[in-house]
Amino acid sequence: SSNSFLHPSSPRGKRVSMKMADPWDLTGQREENNAMFNNPNRNESKMSEATATLRRDFKKQMAESQALPGFLRGALDPLRLKRNVEQSRVAYLSRMLQADDATPISAAAADADEEARAQSVNVPTSLDEVLIQAQTDFAAAAAMGVKRLRVEILTPGLNEQIESRFPFDAGMLVECALRLSAAIAPLKTTLLMDSPGTAAMAQAIYEREYGGELCPHVTFAALSKQRSMRDKLYEADDAGEDHAQVYLVVRPKSVRGDQVLLTIENAVSKAPEACWVLLNPLLEDTIDAYTFGIGETDRRRAVVAAFEEAYCYRGLYKISRPALIPSERGAVVKRLGAPWKVFKLAKEGYSLLRSFDEKPTRSQVSSLPW
């Protein structure tokens, strides 16, 4: 259709004719569809080109990763990471969990090793090395009588940043919890999972992978809602049962309608003499995300801050797009009695970028000279 109007730039009184586009005219779309129909290889060539690009990026990232002596060591397949530590893990757990004469580390030994840990710059490059460091620091902190502890083991399979390439591994998390409990044997330890189903799954994982029943000093339980958790502790008192000496809360995470932090706070107040440990907690982000009011937000942050960091390993990665392939940049390591240390990974190995007295924020880490 055509229309005419007075254009501002046209001579006065002169009308300009203009053909308006018909919104129902599908001629152009039909021509494109016909071209695709007559040339079926058009889409295939585009897909092949995109696939080839992804493969080139993958090979490039893998070659770069293989050249770095870091945690990944070029093993972009998560199953390969698990196979590398399978034999040492089974042997170590079998020895530690079945030892009847196991004794926790003494306070004197813990004090003697504190200065050595503070000076250590060793960055682990395997899950087994991470767990050995975590066990040492956790056992030392428990021997020194610290009642509120926190342990973070964020390796591939437990690190949310690279879940697209290394999906969350529940078996690996159970293994970390069991290894920590083995470090403080024969202290009576309860591993608190987020639900009864998860607790049953964790026990089944142990029985399937390691065989036999759990060591007598270790039990699995569910971190129930506030009232249920409190009632369980009261029932244990009424029955004359002793509380566990150590409660290891595995990956607590608050979601809307289920404030796990309040449950933990309530349970800690009922058994204050026990040692409470948070393993890979996901609590700070939920505090910042929800609106509680200034006073309540500060109170909840204080509850989380009361748990002292016994050990932390967090791998730092750069994600290449669109393939979402992680390449290792470095690591954040916190040992007991030592400051927070951020390491950069290069072909020569790890080098210390900076130390922090407090836990560094994401912006602080990203602003370092990588």
mmCIF file of C-alpha atoms in Angstrom:
data_model
loop_
_atom_site.group_PDB
_atom_site.id
_atom_site.type_symbol
_atom_site.label_atom_id
_atom_site.label_comp_id
_atom_site.label_asym_id
_atom_site.label_seq_id
_atom_site.Cartn_x
_atom_site.Cartn_y
_atom_site.Cartn_z
ATOM 1 C CA SER A 1 0.000 0.000 0.000
ATOM 2 C CA SER A 2 1.078 3.591 -0.517
ATOM 3 C CA ASN A 3 0.585 6.678 1.529
ATOM 4 C CA SER A 4 1.452 10.380 1.213
ATOM 5 C CA PHE A 5 2.388 12.928 3.828
ATOM 6 C CA LEU A 6 4.141 16.274 4.252
ATOM 7 C CA HIS A 7 7.833 15.652 4.942
ATOM 8 C CA PRO A 8 9.565 18.379 7.040
ATOM 9 C CA SER A 9 12.494 18.588 4.624
ATOM 10 C CA SER A 10 10.364 18.681 1.467
ATOM 11 C CA PRO A 11 9.403 21.897 -0.320
ATOM 12 C CA ARG A 12 6.453 23.569 1.294
ATOM 13 C CA GLY A 13 3.189 22.098 0.163
ATOM 14 C CA LYS A 14 4.799 19.239 -1.748
ATOM 15 C CA ARG A 15 3.650 15.794 -0.771
ATOM 16 C CA VAL A 16 6.025 12.853 -0.745
ATOM 17 C CA SER A 17 4.748 9.420 -1.667
ATOM 18 C CA MET A 18 6.136 6.476 0.255
ATOM 19 C CA LYS A 19 5.398 2.804 -0.046
ATOM 20 C CA MET A 20 4.696 1.280 3.389
ATOM 21 C CA ALA A 21 5.800 -2.264 4.182
ATOM 22 C CA ASP A 22 3.036 -4.808 4.445
ATOM 23 C CA PRO A 23 3.409 -6.672 7.782
ATOM 24 C CA TRP A 24 1.611 -9.668 6.315
ATOM 25 C CA ASP A 25 3.910 -9.952 3.326
ATOM 26 C CA LEU A 26 5.915 -13.164 3.980
ATOM 27 C CA THR A 27 7.685 -13.209 0.638
ATOM 28 C CA GLY A 28 11.122 -12.727 2.203
ATOM 29 C CA GLN A 29 10.548 -15.429 4.802
ATOM 30 C CA ARG A 30 9.287 -17.834 2.137
ATOM 31 C CA GLU A 31 12.367 -17.215 0.025
ATOM 32 C CA GLU A 32 14.649 -17.980 2.982
ATOM 33 C CA ASN A 33 12.686 -21.138 3.820
ATOM 34 C CA ASN A 34 12.833 -22.269 0.208
ATOM 35 C CA ALA A 35 16.582 -21.686 0.139
ATOM 36 C CA MET A 36 17.021 -23.821 3.258
ATOM 37 C CA PHE A 37 14.727 -26.519 1.834
ATOM 38 C CA ASN A 38 16.566 -26.591 -1.482
ATOM 39 C CA ASN A 39 19.946 -26.657 0.313
ATOM 40 C CA PRO A 40 19.604 -29.065 3.292
ATOM 41 C CA ASN A 41 23.350 -29.041 3.880
ATOM 42 C CA ARG A 42 23.234 -25.385 4.889
ATOM 43 C CA ASN A 43 22.302 -26.085 8.508
ATOM 44 C CA GLU A 44 24.627 -29.060 8.689
ATOM 45 C CA SER A 45 27.549 -26.933 7.575
ATOM 46 C CA LYS A 46 26.756 -24.347 10.236
ATOM 47 C CA MET A 47 26.539 -27.022 12.941
ATOM 48 C CA SER A 48 29.771 -28.598 11.742
ATOM 49 C CA GLU A 49 31.511 -25.230 11.863
ATOM 50 C CA ALA A 50 30.262 -24.549 15.406
ATOM 51 C CA THR A 51 31.294 -28.039 16.533
ATOM 52 C CA ALA A 52 34.749 -27.622 15.040
ATOM 53 C CA THR A 53 35.138 -24.314 16.882
ATOM 54 C CA LEU A 54 34.198 -25.909 20.196
ATOM 55 C CA ARG A 55 36.649 -28.758 19.592
ATOM 56 C CA ARG A 56 39.458 -26.335 18.810
ATOM 57 C CA ASP A 57 38.724 -24.385 21.992
ATOM 58 C CA PHE A 58 38.608 -27.610 24.002
ATOM 59 C CA LYS A 59 41.962 -28.827 22.634
ATOM 60 C CA LYS A 60 43.528 -25.422 23.225
ATOM 61 C CA GLN A 61 42.322 -25.247 26.832
ATOM 62 C CA MET A 62 43.385 -28.837 27.460
ATOM 63 C CA ALA A 63 46.864 -28.158 26.076
ATOM 64 C CA GLU A 64 47.172 -25.071 28.282
ATOM 65 C CA SER A 65 45.959 -27.016 31.310
ATOM 66 C CA GLN A 66 48.414 -29.857 30.687
ATOM 67 C CA ALA A 67 51.255 -27.354 30.705
ATOM 68 C CA LEU A 68 50.328 -26.162 34.224
ATOM 69 C CA PRO A 69 51.372 -28.182 37.308
ATOM 70 C CA GLY A 70 48.087 -27.437 39.064
ATOM 71 C CA PHE A 71 45.147 -29.353 40.455
ATOM 72 C CA LEU A 72 43.559 -30.250 37.146
ATOM 73 C CA ARG A 73 46.799 -31.285 35.413
ATOM 74 C CA GLY A 74 44.937 -31.353 32.146
ATOM 75 C CA ALA A 75 42.419 -33.906 33.440
ATOM 76 C CA LEU A 76 39.212 -32.242 32.270
ATOM 77 C CA ASP A 77 37.348 -35.525 32.751
ATOM 78 C CA PRO A 78 36.035 -35.683 36.359
ATOM 79 C CA LEU A 79 36.153 -39.506 36.321
ATOM 80 C CA ARG A 80 39.879 -39.349 35.743
ATOM 81 C CA LEU A 81 40.307 -37.148 38.808
ATOM 82 C CA LYS A 82 38.426 -39.719 40.876
ATOM 83 C CA ARG A 83 40.454 -42.626 39.533
ATOM 84 C CA ASN A 84 43.727 -40.922 40.411
ATOM 85 C CA VAL A 85 42.967 -41.041 44.132
ATOM 86 C CA GLU A 86 40.797 -44.172 44.335
ATOM 87 C CA GLN A 87 43.437 -46.555 45.678
ATOM 88 C CA SER A 88 44.926 -44.167 48.241
ATOM 89 C CA ARG A 89 41.468 -43.132 49.430
ATOM 90 C CA VAL A 90 40.234 -46.683 50.035
ATOM 91 C CA ALA A 91 43.446 -47.693 51.802
ATOM 92 C CA TYR A 92 43.504 -44.615 54.003
ATOM 93 C CA LEU A 93 39.853 -44.835 55.026
ATOM 94 C CA SER A 94 40.131 -48.532 55.744
ATOM 95 C CA ARG A 95 43.130 -47.956 57.987
ATOM 96 C CA MET A 96 41.764 -44.925 59.840
ATOM 97 C CA LEU A 97 38.125 -45.895 60.345
ATOM 98 C CA GLN A 98 38.824 -49.458 61.460
ATOM 99 C CA ALA A 99 41.581 -48.557 63.935
ATOM 100 C CA ASP A 100 40.313 -49.376 67.427
ATOM 101 C CA ASP A 101 43.321 -47.848 69.160
ATOM 102 C CA ALA A 102 43.151 -44.544 67.270
ATOM 103 C CA THR A 103 43.707 -41.492 69.445
ATOM 104 C CA PRO A 104 43.170 -37.859 68.545
ATOM 105 C CA ILE A 105 46.112 -35.540 68.161
ATOM 106 C CA SER A 106 47.330 -34.028 71.423
ATOM 107 C CA ALA A 107 47.134 -30.337 72.216
ATOM 108 C CA ALA A 108 50.917 -30.194 72.648
ATOM 109 C CA ALA A 109 51.476 -31.607 69.180
ATOM 110 C CA ALA A 110 48.938 -29.185 67.766
ATOM 111 C CA ASP A 111 50.742 -26.201 69.309
ATOM 112 C CA ALA A 112 54.098 -27.465 68.053
ATOM 113 C CA ASP A 113 52.845 -27.709 64.488
ATOM 114 C CA GLU A 114 51.043 -24.361 64.427
ATOM 115 C CA GLU A 115 54.146 -22.311 63.542
ATOM 116 C CA ALA A 116 55.084 -24.750 60.784
ATOM 117 C CA ARG A 117 51.598 -24.507 59.286
ATOM 118 C CA ALA A 118 51.721 -20.721 59.438
ATOM 119 C CA GLN A 119 54.944 -20.688 57.394
ATOM 120 C CA SER A 120 53.785 -23.348 54.919
ATOM 121 C CA VAL A 121 53.131 -22.298 51.319
ATOM 122 C CA ASN A 122 52.431 -25.780 49.988
ATOM 123 C CA VAL A 123 49.468 -25.790 47.590
ATOM 124 C CA PRO A 124 47.814 -29.209 47.175
ATOM 125 C CA THR A 125 47.344 -30.541 43.657
ATOM 126 C CA SER A 126 45.102 -33.555 44.347
ATOM 127 C CA LEU A 127 42.067 -34.380 46.443
ATOM 128 C CA ASP A 128 44.145 -36.679 48.634
ATOM 129 C CA GLU A 129 46.612 -33.879 49.442
ATOM 130 C CA VAL A 130 43.737 -31.507 50.239
ATOM 131 C CA LEU A 131 42.170 -34.039 52.592
ATOM 132 C CA ILE A 132 45.470 -34.718 54.375
ATOM 133 C CA GLN A 133 45.921 -30.991 55.038
ATOM 134 C CA ALA A 134 42.295 -30.641 56.128
ATOM 135 C CA GLN A 135 42.570 -33.613 58.486
ATOM 136 C CA THR A 136 45.739 -32.257 60.081
ATOM 137 C CA ASP A 137 44.350 -28.778 60.722
ATOM 138 C CA PHE A 138 40.924 -30.014 61.802
ATOM 139 C CA ALA A 139 42.382 -32.502 64.288
ATOM 140 C CA ALA A 140 44.720 -29.823 65.668
ATOM 141 C CA ALA A 141 41.881 -27.319 66.124
ATOM 142 C CA ALA A 142 39.725 -29.916 67.870
ATOM 143 C CA ALA A 143 42.646 -30.837 70.154
ATOM 144 C CA MET A 144 43.078 -27.170 71.104
ATOM 145 C CA GLY A 145 39.476 -27.107 72.304
ATOM 146 C CA VAL A 146 37.959 -24.890 69.597
ATOM 147 C CA LYS A 147 34.201 -25.524 69.680
ATOM 148 C CA ARG A 148 33.037 -23.770 66.510
ATOM 149 C CA LEU A 149 34.920 -24.737 63.353
ATOM 150 C CA ARG A 150 34.533 -24.447 59.633
ATOM 151 C CA VAL A 151 36.181 -26.517 56.877
ATOM 152 C CA GLU A 152 35.913 -25.715 53.172
ATOM 153 C CA ILE A 153 37.071 -28.218 50.553
ATOM 154 C CA LEU A 154 36.142 -26.773 47.160
ATOM 155 C CA THR A 155 37.869 -29.036 44.665
ATOM 156 C CA PRO A 156 36.486 -30.068 41.236
ATOM 157 C CA GLY A 157 33.265 -31.917 42.018
ATOM 158 C CA LEU A 158 32.566 -29.716 45.049
ATOM 159 C CA ASN A 159 33.151 -26.281 43.505
ATOM 160 C CA GLU A 160 30.003 -24.581 42.190
ATOM 161 C CA GLN A 161 32.014 -22.327 39.881
ATOM 162 C CA ILE A 162 32.897 -25.218 37.547
ATOM 163 C CA GLU A 163 29.823 -27.430 37.934
ATOM 164 C CA SER A 164 29.188 -27.221 34.188
ATOM 165 C CA ARG A 165 32.317 -29.356 33.595
ATOM 166 C CA PHE A 166 32.638 -31.086 36.996
ATOM 167 C CA PRO A 167 29.107 -31.819 38.315
ATOM 168 C CA PHE A 168 28.486 -31.974 42.035
ATOM 169 C CA ASP A 169 29.697 -35.320 43.429
ATOM 170 C CA ALA A 170 27.780 -36.438 46.531
ATOM 171 C CA GLY A 171 30.112 -39.408 47.008
ATOM 172 C CA MET A 172 33.138 -37.125 47.129
ATOM 173 C CA LEU A 173 31.430 -34.959 49.768
ATOM 174 C CA VAL A 174 30.670 -38.029 51.905
ATOM 175 C CA GLU A 175 34.281 -39.095 51.544
ATOM 176 C CA CYS A 176 35.486 -35.712 52.830
ATOM 177 C CA ALA A 177 33.169 -35.952 55.837
ATOM 178 C CA LEU A 178 34.354 -39.477 56.656
ATOM 179 C CA ARG A 179 38.008 -38.526 56.333
ATOM 180 C CA LEU A 180 37.510 -35.623 58.740
ATOM 181 C CA SER A 181 35.750 -37.894 61.228
ATOM 182 C CA ALA A 182 38.618 -40.381 60.907
ATOM 183 C CA ALA A 183 41.103 -37.665 61.887
ATOM 184 C CA ILE A 184 39.494 -37.236 65.337
ATOM 185 C CA ALA A 185 38.779 -40.909 66.100
ATOM 186 C CA PRO A 186 37.712 -42.213 68.588
ATOM 187 C CA LEU A 187 35.690 -39.075 69.445
ATOM 188 C CA LYS A 188 31.963 -39.760 69.048
ATOM 189 C CA THR A 189 30.976 -37.964 65.842
ATOM 190 C CA THR A 190 27.595 -37.383 64.205
ATOM 191 C CA LEU A 191 27.497 -36.434 60.537
ATOM 192 C CA LEU A 192 24.439 -34.223 60.014
ATOM 193 C CA MET A 193 23.094 -34.291 56.441
ATOM 194 C CA ASP A 194 20.416 -31.984 55.048
ATOM 195 C CA SER A 195 17.653 -34.646 55.011
ATOM 196 C CA PRO A 196 16.954 -38.235 56.136
ATOM 197 C CA GLY A 197 17.209 -39.367 52.513
ATOM 198 C CA THR A 198 20.644 -37.808 52.129
ATOM 199 C CA ALA A 199 21.782 -39.417 55.395
ATOM 200 C CA ALA A 200 20.627 -42.844 54.188
ATOM 201 C CA MET A 201 22.319 -42.259 50.840
ATOM 202 C CA ALA A 202 25.592 -41.307 52.564
ATOM 203 C CA GLN A 203 25.567 -44.485 54.640
ATOM 204 C CA ALA A 204 24.802 -46.543 51.533
ATOM 205 C CA ILE A 205 27.712 -44.895 49.699
ATOM 206 C CA TYR A 206 30.053 -45.865 52.511
ATOM 207 C CA GLU A 207 28.843 -49.464 52.677
ATOM 208 C CA ARG A 208 29.028 -49.827 48.885
ATOM 209 C CA GLU A 209 32.443 -48.257 48.319
ATOM 210 C CA TYR A 210 34.287 -49.259 51.472
ATOM 211 C CA GLY A 211 32.397 -52.352 52.610
ATOM 212 C CA GLY A 212 31.241 -53.261 56.081
ATOM 213 C CA GLU A 213 29.421 -51.186 58.656
ATOM 214 C CA LEU A 214 30.383 -47.771 59.927
ATOM 215 C CA CYS A 215 33.030 -47.383 62.585
ATOM 216 C CA PRO A 216 31.331 -47.314 66.032
ATOM 217 C CA HIS A 217 32.300 -43.706 66.721
ATOM 218 C CA VAL A 218 30.564 -42.389 63.551
ATOM 219 C CA THR A 219 26.820 -42.055 62.977
ATOM 220 C CA PHE A 220 24.689 -40.402 60.290
ATOM 221 C CA ALA A 221 21.687 -38.214 61.073
ATOM 222 C CA ALA A 222 19.543 -35.555 59.408
ATOM 223 C CA LEU A 223 19.641 -31.860 60.232
ATOM 224 C CA SER A 224 15.907 -31.515 60.773
ATOM 225 C CA LYS A 225 13.952 -28.338 61.193
ATOM 226 C CA GLN A 226 14.439 -26.266 64.338
ATOM 227 C CA ARG A 227 11.739 -27.836 66.499
ATOM 228 C CA SER A 228 12.495 -31.411 65.388
ATOM 229 C CA MET A 229 16.219 -30.985 66.023
ATOM 230 C CA ARG A 230 15.600 -29.507 69.446
ATOM 231 C CA ASP A 231 13.137 -32.289 70.337
ATOM 232 C CA LYS A 232 15.675 -34.953 69.318
ATOM 233 C CA LEU A 233 18.279 -33.483 71.643
ATOM 234 C CA TYR A 234 15.775 -33.284 74.482
ATOM 235 C CA GLU A 235 14.735 -36.903 73.871
ATOM 236 C CA ALA A 236 18.376 -37.941 74.077
ATOM 237 C CA ASP A 237 18.641 -36.180 77.447
ATOM 238 C CA ASP A 238 15.499 -37.858 78.740
ATOM 239 C CA ALA A 239 16.786 -41.263 77.642
ATOM 240 C CA GLY A 240 20.097 -40.679 79.404
ATOM 241 C CA GLU A 241 22.040 -40.831 76.163
ATOM 242 C CA ASP A 242 25.231 -38.860 75.763
ATOM 243 C CA HIS A 243 25.438 -36.211 73.094
ATOM 244 C CA ALA A 244 28.007 -36.618 70.364
ATOM 245 C CA GLN A 245 31.327 -34.943 71.055
ATOM 246 C CA VAL A 246 31.533 -33.605 67.505
ATOM 247 C CA TYR A 247 28.681 -32.600 65.184
ATOM 248 C CA LEU A 248 29.800 -32.299 61.569
ATOM 249 C CA VAL A 249 27.145 -30.429 59.536
ATOM 250 C CA VAL A 250 27.644 -31.387 55.884
ATOM 251 C CA ARG A 251 27.039 -28.649 53.281
ATOM 252 C CA PRO A 252 24.359 -26.662 55.119
ATOM 253 C CA LYS A 253 22.453 -24.398 52.753
ATOM 254 C CA SER A 254 19.587 -22.071 53.575
ATOM 255 C CA VAL A 255 16.680 -21.786 51.166
ATOM 256 C CA ARG A 256 13.417 -19.898 51.380
ATOM 257 C CA GLY A 257 11.091 -21.577 53.845
ATOM 258 C CA ASP A 258 13.895 -23.644 55.434
ATOM 259 C CA GLN A 259 16.356 -21.449 57.309
ATOM 260 C CA VAL A 260 19.079 -23.956 58.137
ATOM 261 C CA LEU A 261 21.122 -21.321 59.960
ATOM 262 C CA LEU A 262 18.402 -20.931 62.595
ATOM 263 C CA THR A 263 18.271 -24.714 62.970
ATOM 264 C CA ILE A 264 22.025 -24.842 63.539
ATOM 265 C CA GLU A 265 21.875 -21.948 66.002
ATOM 266 C CA ASN A 266 19.119 -23.669 67.985
ATOM 267 C CA ALA A 267 20.937 -27.016 68.053
ATOM 268 C CA VAL A 268 24.247 -25.415 69.093
ATOM 269 C CA SER A 269 22.543 -23.686 72.020
ATOM 270 C CA LYS A 270 21.176 -27.062 73.184
ATOM 271 C CA ALA A 271 24.594 -28.791 73.045
ATOM 272 C CA PRO A 272 27.074 -25.930 73.574
ATOM 273 C CA GLU A 273 29.869 -28.140 74.938
ATOM 274 C CA ALA A 274 30.099 -30.177 71.744
ATOM 275 C CA CYS A 275 32.355 -29.232 68.852
ATOM 276 C CA TRP A 276 30.235 -28.013 65.921
ATOM 277 C CA VAL A 277 31.809 -28.092 62.459
ATOM 278 C CA LEU A 278 30.441 -26.697 59.190
ATOM 279 C CA LEU A 279 31.713 -28.529 56.102
ATOM 280 C CA ASN A 280 31.362 -26.522 52.872
ATOM 281 C CA PRO A 281 28.607 -24.232 54.197
ATOM 282 C CA LEU A 282 26.526 -22.125 51.789
ATOM 283 C CA LEU A 283 25.112 -19.593 54.216
ATOM 284 C CA GLU A 284 26.582 -16.128 53.559
ATOM 285 C CA ASP A 285 24.965 -15.631 50.156
ATOM 286 C CA THR A 286 21.516 -16.474 51.487
ATOM 287 C CA ILE A 287 21.917 -13.979 54.325
ATOM 288 C CA ASP A 288 22.699 -11.217 51.822
ATOM 289 C CA ALA A 289 19.967 -12.308 49.408
ATOM 290 C CA TYR A 290 17.061 -12.242 51.865
ATOM 291 C CA THR A 291 15.642 -9.193 53.614
ATOM 292 C CA PHE A 292 15.630 -9.695 57.376
ATOM 293 C CA GLY A 293 16.170 -6.155 58.602
ATOM 294 C CA ILE A 294 19.480 -4.636 59.657
ATOM 295 C CA GLY A 295 19.456 -6.042 63.188
ATOM 296 C CA GLU A 296 18.523 -9.596 62.181
ATOM 297 C CA THR A 297 20.981 -9.612 59.267
ATOM 298 C CA ASP A 298 23.847 -8.509 61.541
ATOM 299 C CA ARG A 299 22.885 -11.140 64.106
ATOM 300 C CA ARG A 300 22.922 -13.927 61.527
ATOM 301 C CA ARG A 301 26.257 -12.793 60.162
ATOM 302 C CA ALA A 302 27.630 -12.882 63.696
ATOM 303 C CA VAL A 303 26.404 -16.478 64.081
ATOM 304 C CA VAL A 304 28.287 -17.523 60.927
ATOM 305 C CA ALA A 305 31.375 -15.514 61.912
ATOM 306 C CA ALA A 306 31.549 -17.384 65.242
ATOM 307 C CA PHE A 307 32.758 -20.473 63.345
ATOM 308 C CA GLU A 308 36.539 -20.270 62.997
ATOM 309 C CA GLU A 309 38.100 -21.345 59.709
ATOM 310 C CA ALA A 310 40.192 -24.438 60.432
ATOM 311 C CA TYR A 311 41.023 -25.121 56.792
ATOM 312 C CA CYS A 312 40.057 -23.861 53.351
ATOM 313 C CA TYR A 313 41.029 -24.846 49.833
ATOM 314 C CA ARG A 314 39.222 -23.103 46.991
ATOM 315 C CA GLY A 315 40.391 -23.538 43.412
ATOM 316 C CA LEU A 316 40.244 -20.446 41.212
ATOM 317 C CA TYR A 317 39.300 -20.917 37.573
ATOM 318 C CA LYS A 318 38.739 -18.943 34.412
ATOM 319 C CA ILE A 319 35.780 -20.111 32.332
ATOM 320 C CA SER A 320 36.167 -19.910 28.562
ATOM 321 C CA ARG A 321 32.964 -19.403 26.602
ATOM 322 C CA PRO A 322 30.985 -20.722 24.839
ATOM 323 C CA ALA A 323 32.479 -24.159 25.596
ATOM 324 C CA LEU A 324 32.460 -23.439 29.375
ATOM 325 C CA ILE A 325 35.860 -25.063 29.791
ATOM 326 C CA PRO A 326 37.639 -24.226 33.074
ATOM 327 C CA SER A 327 41.304 -23.351 33.135
ATOM 328 C CA GLU A 328 43.044 -23.137 36.489
ATOM 329 C CA ARG A 329 44.228 -19.693 37.614
ATOM 330 C CA GLY A 330 45.321 -20.459 41.166
ATOM 331 C CA ALA A 331 43.927 -21.208 44.597
ATOM 332 C CA VAL A 332 42.929 -19.687 47.921
ATOM 333 C CA VAL A 333 44.387 -21.630 50.854
ATOM 334 C CA LYS A 334 43.828 -21.088 54.578
ATOM 335 C CA ARG A 335 45.712 -23.211 57.105
ATOM 336 C CA LEU A 336 45.095 -23.213 60.852
ATOM 337 C CA GLY A 337 46.973 -20.351 62.501
ATOM 338 C CA ALA A 338 48.035 -18.903 59.126
ATOM 339 C CA PRO A 339 46.653 -15.993 57.100
ATOM 340 C CA TRP A 340 44.553 -16.371 53.982
ATOM 341 C CA LYS A 341 46.827 -16.808 50.962
ATOM 342 C CA VAL A 342 45.994 -16.355 47.290
ATOM 343 C CA PHE A 343 48.272 -18.226 44.868
ATOM 344 C CA LYS A 344 48.730 -17.769 41.126
ATOM 345 C CA LEU A 345 49.434 -20.771 38.927
ATOM 346 C CA ALA A 346 51.984 -20.599 36.104
ATOM 347 C CA LYS A 347 54.159 -23.108 34.246
ATOM 348 C CA GLU A 348 56.794 -22.756 36.969
ATOM 349 C CA GLY A 349 54.248 -23.642 39.670
ATOM 350 C CA TYR A 350 52.342 -21.668 42.297
ATOM 351 C CA SER A 351 53.459 -18.235 43.439
ATOM 352 C CA LEU A 352 52.017 -16.212 46.304
ATOM 353 C CA LEU A 353 50.095 -13.171 45.114
ATOM 354 C CA ARG A 354 48.953 -11.766 48.449
ATOM 355 C CA SER A 355 48.092 -12.656 52.029
ATOM 356 C CA PHE A 356 44.968 -11.470 53.850
ATOM 357 C CA ASP A 357 44.223 -11.348 57.564
ATOM 358 C CA GLU A 358 40.508 -11.813 56.852
ATOM 359 C CA LYS A 359 38.766 -13.958 54.262
ATOM 360 C CA PRO A 360 39.196 -12.150 50.917
ATOM 361 C CA THR A 361 36.096 -11.178 48.998
ATOM 362 C CA ARG A 362 35.559 -12.027 45.341
ATOM 363 C CA SER A 363 36.286 -8.455 44.307
ATOM 364 C CA GLN A 364 39.549 -8.482 46.251
ATOM 365 C CA VAL A 365 40.652 -11.699 44.570
ATOM 366 C CA SER A 366 39.663 -10.550 41.076
ATOM 367 C CA SER A 367 41.505 -7.235 41.514
ATOM 368 C CA LEU A 368 44.866 -8.987 42.070
ATOM 369 C CA PRO A 369 47.480 -8.890 39.248
ATOM 370 C CA TRP A 370 46.663 -12.155 37.488
#
